[in-house]
PDB file of C-alpha atoms in Angstrom:
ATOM      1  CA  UNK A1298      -7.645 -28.290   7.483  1.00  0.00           C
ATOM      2  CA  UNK A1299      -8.004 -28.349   3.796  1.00  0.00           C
ATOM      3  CA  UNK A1300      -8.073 -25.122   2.125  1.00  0.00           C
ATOM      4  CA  UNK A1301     -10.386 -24.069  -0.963  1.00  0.00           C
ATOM      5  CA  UNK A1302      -7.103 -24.245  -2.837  1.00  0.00           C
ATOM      6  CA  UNK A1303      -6.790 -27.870  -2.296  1.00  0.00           C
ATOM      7  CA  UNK A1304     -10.930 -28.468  -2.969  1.00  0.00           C
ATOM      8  CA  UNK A1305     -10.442 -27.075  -6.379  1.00  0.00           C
ATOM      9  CA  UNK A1306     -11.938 -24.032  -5.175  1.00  0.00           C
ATOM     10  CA  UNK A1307     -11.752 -19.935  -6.406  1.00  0.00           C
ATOM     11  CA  UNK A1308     -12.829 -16.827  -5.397  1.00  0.00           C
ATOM     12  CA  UNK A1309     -13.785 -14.181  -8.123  1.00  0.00           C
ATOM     13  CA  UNK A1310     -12.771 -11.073  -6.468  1.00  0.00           C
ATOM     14  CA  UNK A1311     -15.406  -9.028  -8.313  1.00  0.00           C
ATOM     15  CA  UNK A1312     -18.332 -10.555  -7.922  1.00  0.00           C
ATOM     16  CA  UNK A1313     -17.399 -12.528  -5.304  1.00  0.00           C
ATOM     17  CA  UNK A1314     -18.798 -15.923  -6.634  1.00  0.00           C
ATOM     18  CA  UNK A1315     -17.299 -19.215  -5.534  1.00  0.00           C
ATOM     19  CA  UNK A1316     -16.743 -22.158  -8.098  1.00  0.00           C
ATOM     20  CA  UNK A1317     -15.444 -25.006  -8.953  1.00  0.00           C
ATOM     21  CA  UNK A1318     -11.735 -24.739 -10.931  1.00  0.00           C
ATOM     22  CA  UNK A1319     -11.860 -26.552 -14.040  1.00  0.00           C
ATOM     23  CA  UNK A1320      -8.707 -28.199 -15.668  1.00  0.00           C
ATOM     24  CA  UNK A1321      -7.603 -25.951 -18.857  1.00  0.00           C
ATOM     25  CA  UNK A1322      -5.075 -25.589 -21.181  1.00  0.00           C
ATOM     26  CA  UNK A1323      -1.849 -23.209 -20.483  1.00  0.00           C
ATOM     27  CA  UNK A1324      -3.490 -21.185 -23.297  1.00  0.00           C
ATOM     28  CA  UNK A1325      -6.293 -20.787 -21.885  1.00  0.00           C
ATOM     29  CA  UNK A1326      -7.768 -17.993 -19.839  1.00  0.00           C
ATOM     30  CA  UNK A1327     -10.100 -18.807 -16.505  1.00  0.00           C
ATOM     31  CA  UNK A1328     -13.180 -16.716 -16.600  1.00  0.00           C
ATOM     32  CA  UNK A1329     -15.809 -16.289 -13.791  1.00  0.00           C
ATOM     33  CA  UNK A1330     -19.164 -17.799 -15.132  1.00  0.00           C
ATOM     34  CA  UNK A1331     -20.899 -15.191 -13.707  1.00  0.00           C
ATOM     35  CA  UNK A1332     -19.336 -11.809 -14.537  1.00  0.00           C
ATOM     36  CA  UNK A1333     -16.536 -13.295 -16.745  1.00  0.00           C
ATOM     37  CA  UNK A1334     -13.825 -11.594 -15.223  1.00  0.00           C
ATOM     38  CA  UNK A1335     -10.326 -13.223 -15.141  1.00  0.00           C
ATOM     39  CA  UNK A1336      -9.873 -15.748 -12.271  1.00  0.00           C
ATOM     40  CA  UNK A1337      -6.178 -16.424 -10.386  1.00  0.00           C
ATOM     41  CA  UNK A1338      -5.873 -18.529  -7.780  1.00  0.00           C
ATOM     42  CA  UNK A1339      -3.150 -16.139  -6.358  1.00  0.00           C
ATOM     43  CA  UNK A1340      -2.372 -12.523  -8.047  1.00  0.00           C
ATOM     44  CA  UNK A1341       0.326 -12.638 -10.653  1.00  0.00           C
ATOM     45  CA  UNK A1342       3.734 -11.466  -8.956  1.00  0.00           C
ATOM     46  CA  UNK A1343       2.057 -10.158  -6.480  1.00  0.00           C
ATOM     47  CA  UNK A1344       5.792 -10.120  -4.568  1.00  0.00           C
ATOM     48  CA  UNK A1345       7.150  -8.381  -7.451  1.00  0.00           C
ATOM     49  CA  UNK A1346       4.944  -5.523  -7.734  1.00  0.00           C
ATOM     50  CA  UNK A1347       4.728  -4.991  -4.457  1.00  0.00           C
ATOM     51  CA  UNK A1348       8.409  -5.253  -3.178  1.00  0.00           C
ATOM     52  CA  UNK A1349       8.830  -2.853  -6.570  1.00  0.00           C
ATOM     53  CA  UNK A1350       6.494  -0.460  -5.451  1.00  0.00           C
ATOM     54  CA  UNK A1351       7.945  -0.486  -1.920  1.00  0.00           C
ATOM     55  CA  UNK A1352      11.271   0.267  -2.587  1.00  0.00           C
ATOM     56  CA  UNK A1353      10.123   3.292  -5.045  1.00  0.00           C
ATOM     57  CA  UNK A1354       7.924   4.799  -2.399  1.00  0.00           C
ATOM     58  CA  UNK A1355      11.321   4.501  -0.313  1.00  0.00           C
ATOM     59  CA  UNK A1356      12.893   6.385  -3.018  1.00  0.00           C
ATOM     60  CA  UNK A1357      10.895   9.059  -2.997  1.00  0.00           C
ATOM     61  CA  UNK A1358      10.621   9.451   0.617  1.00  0.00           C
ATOM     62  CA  UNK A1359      13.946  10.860   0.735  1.00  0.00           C
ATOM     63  CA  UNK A1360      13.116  14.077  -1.494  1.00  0.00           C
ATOM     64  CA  UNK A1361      10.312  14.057   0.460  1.00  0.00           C
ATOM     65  CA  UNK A1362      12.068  14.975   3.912  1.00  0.00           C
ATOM     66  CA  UNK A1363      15.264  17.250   2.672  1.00  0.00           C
ATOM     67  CA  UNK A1364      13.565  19.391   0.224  1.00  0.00           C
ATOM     68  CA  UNK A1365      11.104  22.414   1.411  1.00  0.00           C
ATOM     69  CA  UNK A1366       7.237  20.865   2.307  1.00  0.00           C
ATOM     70  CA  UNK A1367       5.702  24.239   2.529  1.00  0.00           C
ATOM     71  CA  UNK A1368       7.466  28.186   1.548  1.00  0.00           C
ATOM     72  CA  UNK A1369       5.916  30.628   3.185  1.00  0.00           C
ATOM     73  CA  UNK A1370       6.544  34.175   1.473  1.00  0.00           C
ATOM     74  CA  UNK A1371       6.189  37.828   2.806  1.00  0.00           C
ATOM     75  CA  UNK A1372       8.155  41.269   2.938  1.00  0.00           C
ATOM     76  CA  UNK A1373      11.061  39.819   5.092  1.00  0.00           C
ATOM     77  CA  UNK A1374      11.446  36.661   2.275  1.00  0.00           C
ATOM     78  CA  UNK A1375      11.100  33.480   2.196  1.00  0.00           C
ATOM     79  CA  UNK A1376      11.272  30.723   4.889  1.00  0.00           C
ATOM     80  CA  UNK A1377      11.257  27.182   3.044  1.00  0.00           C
ATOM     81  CA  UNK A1378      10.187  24.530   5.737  1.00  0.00           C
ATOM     82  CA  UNK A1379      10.642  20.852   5.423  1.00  0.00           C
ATOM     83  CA  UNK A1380       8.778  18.163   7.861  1.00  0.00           C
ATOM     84  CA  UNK A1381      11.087  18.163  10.744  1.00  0.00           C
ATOM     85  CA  UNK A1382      11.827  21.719  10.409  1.00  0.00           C
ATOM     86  CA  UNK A1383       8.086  22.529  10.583  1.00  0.00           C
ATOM     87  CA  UNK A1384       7.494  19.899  12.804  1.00  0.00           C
ATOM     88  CA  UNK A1385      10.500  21.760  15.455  1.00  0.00           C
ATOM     89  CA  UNK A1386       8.720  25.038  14.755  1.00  0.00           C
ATOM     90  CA  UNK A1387       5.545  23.418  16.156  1.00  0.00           C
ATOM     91  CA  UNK A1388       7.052  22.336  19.102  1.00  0.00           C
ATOM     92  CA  UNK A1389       8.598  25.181  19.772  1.00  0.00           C
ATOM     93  CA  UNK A1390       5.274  27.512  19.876  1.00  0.00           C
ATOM     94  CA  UNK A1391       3.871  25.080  22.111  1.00  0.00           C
ATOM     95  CA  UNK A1392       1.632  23.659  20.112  1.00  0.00           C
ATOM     96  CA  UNK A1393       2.889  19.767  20.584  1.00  0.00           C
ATOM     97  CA  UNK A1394      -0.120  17.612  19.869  1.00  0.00           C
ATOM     98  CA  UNK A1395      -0.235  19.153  16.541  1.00  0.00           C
ATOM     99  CA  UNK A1396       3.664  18.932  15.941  1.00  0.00           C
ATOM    100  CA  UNK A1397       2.676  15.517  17.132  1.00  0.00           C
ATOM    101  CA  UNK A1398      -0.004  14.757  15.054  1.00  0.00           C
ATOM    102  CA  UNK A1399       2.142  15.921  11.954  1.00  0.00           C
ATOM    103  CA  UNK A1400       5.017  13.813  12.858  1.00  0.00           C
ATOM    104  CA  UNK A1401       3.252  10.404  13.197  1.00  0.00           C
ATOM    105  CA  UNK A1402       0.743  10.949  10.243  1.00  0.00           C
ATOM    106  CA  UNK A1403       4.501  12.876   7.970  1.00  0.00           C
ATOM    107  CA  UNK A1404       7.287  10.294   9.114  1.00  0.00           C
ATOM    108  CA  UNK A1405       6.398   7.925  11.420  1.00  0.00           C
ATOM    109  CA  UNK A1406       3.567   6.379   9.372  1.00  0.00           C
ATOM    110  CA  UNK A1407       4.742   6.032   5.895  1.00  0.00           C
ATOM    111  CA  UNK A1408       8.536   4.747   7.672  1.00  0.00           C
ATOM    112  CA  UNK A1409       6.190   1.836   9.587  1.00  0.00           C
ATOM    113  CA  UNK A1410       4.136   1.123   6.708  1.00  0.00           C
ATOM    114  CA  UNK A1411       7.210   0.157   4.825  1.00  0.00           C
ATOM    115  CA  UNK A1412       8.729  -2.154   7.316  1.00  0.00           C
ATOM    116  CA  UNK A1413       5.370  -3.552   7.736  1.00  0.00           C
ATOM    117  CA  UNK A1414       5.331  -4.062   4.088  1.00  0.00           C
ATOM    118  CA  UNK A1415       8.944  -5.585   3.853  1.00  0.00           C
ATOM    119  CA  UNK A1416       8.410  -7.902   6.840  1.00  0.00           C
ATOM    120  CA  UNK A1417       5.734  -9.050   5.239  1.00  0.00           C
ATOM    121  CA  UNK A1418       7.470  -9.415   1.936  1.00  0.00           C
ATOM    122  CA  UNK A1419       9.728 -11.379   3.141  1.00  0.00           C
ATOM    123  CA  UNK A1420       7.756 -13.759   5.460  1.00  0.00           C
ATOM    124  CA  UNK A1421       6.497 -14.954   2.046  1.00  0.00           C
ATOM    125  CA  UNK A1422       9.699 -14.937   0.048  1.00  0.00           C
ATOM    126  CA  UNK A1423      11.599 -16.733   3.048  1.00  0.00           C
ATOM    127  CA  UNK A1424       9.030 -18.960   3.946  1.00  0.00           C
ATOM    128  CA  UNK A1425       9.004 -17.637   7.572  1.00  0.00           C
ATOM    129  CA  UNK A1426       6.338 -20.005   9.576  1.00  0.00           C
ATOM    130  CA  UNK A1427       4.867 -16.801  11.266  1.00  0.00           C
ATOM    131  CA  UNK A1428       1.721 -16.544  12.472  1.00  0.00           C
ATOM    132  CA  UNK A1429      -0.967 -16.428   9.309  1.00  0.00           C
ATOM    133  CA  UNK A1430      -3.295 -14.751  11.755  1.00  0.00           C
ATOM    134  CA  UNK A1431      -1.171 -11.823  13.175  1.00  0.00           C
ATOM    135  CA  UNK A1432       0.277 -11.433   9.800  1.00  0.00           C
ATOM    136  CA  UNK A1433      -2.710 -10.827   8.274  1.00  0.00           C
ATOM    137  CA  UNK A1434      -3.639  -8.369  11.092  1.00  0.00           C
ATOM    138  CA  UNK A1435      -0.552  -6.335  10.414  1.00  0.00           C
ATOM    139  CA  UNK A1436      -1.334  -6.478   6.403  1.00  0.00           C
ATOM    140  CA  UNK A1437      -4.997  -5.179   7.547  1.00  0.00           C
ATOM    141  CA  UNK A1438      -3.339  -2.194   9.642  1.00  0.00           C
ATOM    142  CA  UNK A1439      -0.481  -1.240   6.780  1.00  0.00           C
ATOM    143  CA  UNK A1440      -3.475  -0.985   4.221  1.00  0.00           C
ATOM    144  CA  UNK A1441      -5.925   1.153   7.050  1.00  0.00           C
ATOM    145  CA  UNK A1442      -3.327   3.634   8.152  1.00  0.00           C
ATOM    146  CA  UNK A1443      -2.021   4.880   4.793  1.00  0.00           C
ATOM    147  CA  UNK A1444      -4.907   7.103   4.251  1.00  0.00           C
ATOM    148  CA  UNK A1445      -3.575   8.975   6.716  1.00  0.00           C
ATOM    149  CA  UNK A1446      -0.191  10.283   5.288  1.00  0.00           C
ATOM    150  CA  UNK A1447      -1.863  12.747   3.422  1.00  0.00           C
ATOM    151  CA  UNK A1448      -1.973  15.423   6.260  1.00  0.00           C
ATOM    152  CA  UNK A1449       0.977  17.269   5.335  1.00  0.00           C
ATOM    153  CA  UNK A1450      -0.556  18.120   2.080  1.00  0.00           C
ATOM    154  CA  UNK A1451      -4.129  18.685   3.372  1.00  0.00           C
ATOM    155  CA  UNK A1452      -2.437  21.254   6.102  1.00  0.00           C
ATOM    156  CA  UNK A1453      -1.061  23.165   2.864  1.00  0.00           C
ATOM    157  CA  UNK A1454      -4.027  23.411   1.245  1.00  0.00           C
ATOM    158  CA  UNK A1455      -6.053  24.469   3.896  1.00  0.00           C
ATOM    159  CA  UNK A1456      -3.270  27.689   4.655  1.00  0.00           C
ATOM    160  CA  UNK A1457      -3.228  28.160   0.794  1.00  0.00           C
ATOM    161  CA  UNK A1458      -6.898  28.800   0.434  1.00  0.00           C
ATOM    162  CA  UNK A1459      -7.382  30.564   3.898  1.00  0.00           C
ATOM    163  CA  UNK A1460      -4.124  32.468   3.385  1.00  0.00           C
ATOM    164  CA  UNK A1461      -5.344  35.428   0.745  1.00  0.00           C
ATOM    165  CA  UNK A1462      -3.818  38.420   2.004  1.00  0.00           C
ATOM    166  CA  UNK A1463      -2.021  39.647  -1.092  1.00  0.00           C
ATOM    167  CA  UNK A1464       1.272  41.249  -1.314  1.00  0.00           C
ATOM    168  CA  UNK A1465       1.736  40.322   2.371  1.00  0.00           C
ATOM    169  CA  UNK A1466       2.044  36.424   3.063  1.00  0.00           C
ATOM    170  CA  UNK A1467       1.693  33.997   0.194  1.00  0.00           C
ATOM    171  CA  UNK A1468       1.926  30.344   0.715  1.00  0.00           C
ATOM    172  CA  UNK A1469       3.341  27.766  -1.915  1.00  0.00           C
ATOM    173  CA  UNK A1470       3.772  24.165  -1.668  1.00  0.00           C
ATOM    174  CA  UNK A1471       7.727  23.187  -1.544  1.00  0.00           C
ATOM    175  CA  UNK A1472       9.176  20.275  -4.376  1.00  0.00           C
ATOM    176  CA  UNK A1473       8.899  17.760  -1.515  1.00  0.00           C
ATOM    177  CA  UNK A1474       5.147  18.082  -1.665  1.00  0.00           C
ATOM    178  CA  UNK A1475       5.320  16.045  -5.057  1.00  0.00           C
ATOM    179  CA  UNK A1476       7.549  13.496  -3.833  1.00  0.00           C
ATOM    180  CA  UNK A1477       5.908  13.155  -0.519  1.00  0.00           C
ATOM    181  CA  UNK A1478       2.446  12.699  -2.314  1.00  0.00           C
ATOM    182  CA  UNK A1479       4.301  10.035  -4.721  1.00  0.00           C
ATOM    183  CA  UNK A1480       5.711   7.946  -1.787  1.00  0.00           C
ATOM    184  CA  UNK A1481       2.031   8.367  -0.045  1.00  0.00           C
ATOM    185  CA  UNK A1482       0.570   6.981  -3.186  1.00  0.00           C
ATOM    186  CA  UNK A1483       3.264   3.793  -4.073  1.00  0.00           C
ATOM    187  CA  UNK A1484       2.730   2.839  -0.529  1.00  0.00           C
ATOM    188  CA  UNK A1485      -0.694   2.477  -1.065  1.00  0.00           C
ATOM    189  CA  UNK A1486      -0.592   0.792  -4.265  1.00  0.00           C
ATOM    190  CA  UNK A1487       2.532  -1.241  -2.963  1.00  0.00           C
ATOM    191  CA  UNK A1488      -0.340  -2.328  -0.275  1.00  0.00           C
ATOM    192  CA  UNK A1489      -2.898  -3.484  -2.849  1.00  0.00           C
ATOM    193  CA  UNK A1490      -0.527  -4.909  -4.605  1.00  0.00           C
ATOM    194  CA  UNK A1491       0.454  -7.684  -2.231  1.00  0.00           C
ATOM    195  CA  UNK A1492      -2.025 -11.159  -1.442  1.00  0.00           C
ATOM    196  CA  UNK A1493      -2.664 -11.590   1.545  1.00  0.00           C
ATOM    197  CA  UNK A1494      -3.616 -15.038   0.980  1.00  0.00           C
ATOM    198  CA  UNK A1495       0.378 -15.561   0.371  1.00  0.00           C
ATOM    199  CA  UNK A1496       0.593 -15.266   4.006  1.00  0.00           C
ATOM    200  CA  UNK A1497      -1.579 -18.756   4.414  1.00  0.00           C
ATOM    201  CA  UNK A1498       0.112 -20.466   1.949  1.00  0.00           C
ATOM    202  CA  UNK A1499       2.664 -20.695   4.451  1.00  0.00           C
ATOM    203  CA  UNK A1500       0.884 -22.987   6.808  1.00  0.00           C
ATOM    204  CA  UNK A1501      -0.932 -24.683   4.328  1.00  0.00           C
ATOM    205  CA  UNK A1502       0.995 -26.324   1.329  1.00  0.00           C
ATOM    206  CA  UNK A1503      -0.971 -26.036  -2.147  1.00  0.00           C
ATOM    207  CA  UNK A1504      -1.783 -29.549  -3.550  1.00  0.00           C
ATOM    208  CA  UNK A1505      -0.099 -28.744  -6.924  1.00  0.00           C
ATOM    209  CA  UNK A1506       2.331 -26.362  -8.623  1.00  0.00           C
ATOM    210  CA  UNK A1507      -0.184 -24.919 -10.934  1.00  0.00           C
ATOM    211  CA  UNK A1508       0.909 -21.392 -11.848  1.00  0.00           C
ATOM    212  CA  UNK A1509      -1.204 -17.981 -10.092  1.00  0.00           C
ATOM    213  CA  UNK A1510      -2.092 -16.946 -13.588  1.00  0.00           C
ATOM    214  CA  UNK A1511      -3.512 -19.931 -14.913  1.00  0.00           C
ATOM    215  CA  UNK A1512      -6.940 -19.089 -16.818  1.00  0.00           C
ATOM    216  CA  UNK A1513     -10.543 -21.110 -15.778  1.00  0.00           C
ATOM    217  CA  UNK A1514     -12.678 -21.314 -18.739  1.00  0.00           C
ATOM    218  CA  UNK A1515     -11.883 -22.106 -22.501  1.00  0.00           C
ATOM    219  CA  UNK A1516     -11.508 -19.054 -24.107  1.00  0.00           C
ATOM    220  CA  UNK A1517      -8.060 -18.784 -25.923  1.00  0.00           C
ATOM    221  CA  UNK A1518      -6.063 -16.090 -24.557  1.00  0.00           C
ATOM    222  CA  UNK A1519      -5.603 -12.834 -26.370  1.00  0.00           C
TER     223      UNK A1519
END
């Protein structure tokens, strides 16, 4: 099966027009006749950025679960509450779908988004002959369920504006709120980051060696 690759194909990915690759000059930048963005066969170090961005969302995910998520302050003091901790207190007033709910959405999703990411970061830097279908299925559910580790910080937000009782009970967002919404937000560009179409360069070998960033039209590059 040939691939568009190989047909001297490419995609512009904002406007979506297919055309023919002309031969150019390393100096040259590849422009979509259309909308004149810049063409790539494959995004530049896409890899790169994305194995970088992984491992700093895996950074930050570590300030994220030892340091207080929520503090919750009233006459007796205050009781600092990280993700587990709050997640135990859940559990322990009965109310486990929500301590559920908090744990997949708090740990369990951002921890499997990352090996999702890395297995797929290394299928293409190891040249794994995986599956190019199921790989891009798991690539498809690491991008779809990262919207979701936001619900530790939408749960503070919701107490903080519905909790206004003064004097009595204030509620503050802990340092790990910052750190969690960092890791939240490096996993998602981590996600973008990456080409899927990596993933069927595995089955199918590219004709040539031409670099990813090689321009399509003859306008000199800046």
């Amino acid at each position: 099966m040939l691939t568009a690759q190989q047909q001297g194909l490419i995609h512009c990915s904002c406007c979506g027009l297919i055309q023919q690759q002309l031969p150019v000059q390393p100096s040259q930048r590849l422009r979509c006749r259309r909308c004149h963005s810049a063409l790539y066969s494959r995004q530049p170090h896409s890899s790169a950025k994305s194995l970088a961005l992984s491992l700093a969302a895996l950074v930050m995910l570590i300030p994220a679960n030892l340091y207080p998520m929520m503090i919750v302050s009233n006459f007796a003091g205050e009781q600092p509450d990280t993700i587990l901790s709050g997640i135990v207190h859940l559990a322990h007033s009965d109310q486990i779908i929500i301590a559920a709910v908090v744990f997949i959405a708090s740990i369990a999703v951002p921890v499997l988004k990352l090996i999702g990411l890395g297995l797929l970061l290394l299928a293409t830097k190891r040249h794994w002959h995986l599956s190019p279908r199921q790989c891009t299925l798991l690539y498809r559910m690491v991008e779809f369920i990262g919207r979701w580790s936001m619900l530790d910080l939408f749960v503070i937000a919701i107490l903080m504006a519905l909790v206004s009782l003064g004097q009595i009970v204030e509620i503050t967002a802990g340092p790990a709120a910052t750190a969690f919404l960092s890791a939240v937000i490096l996993t998602m560009l981590a996600a973008i980051s990456f080409d899927p179409r990596l993933l069927w360069d595995l089955q199918y070998d590219p004709p040539s060696q031409q670099p990813a960033n090689t321009p399509l039209t003859t306008e000199p590059a800046p």
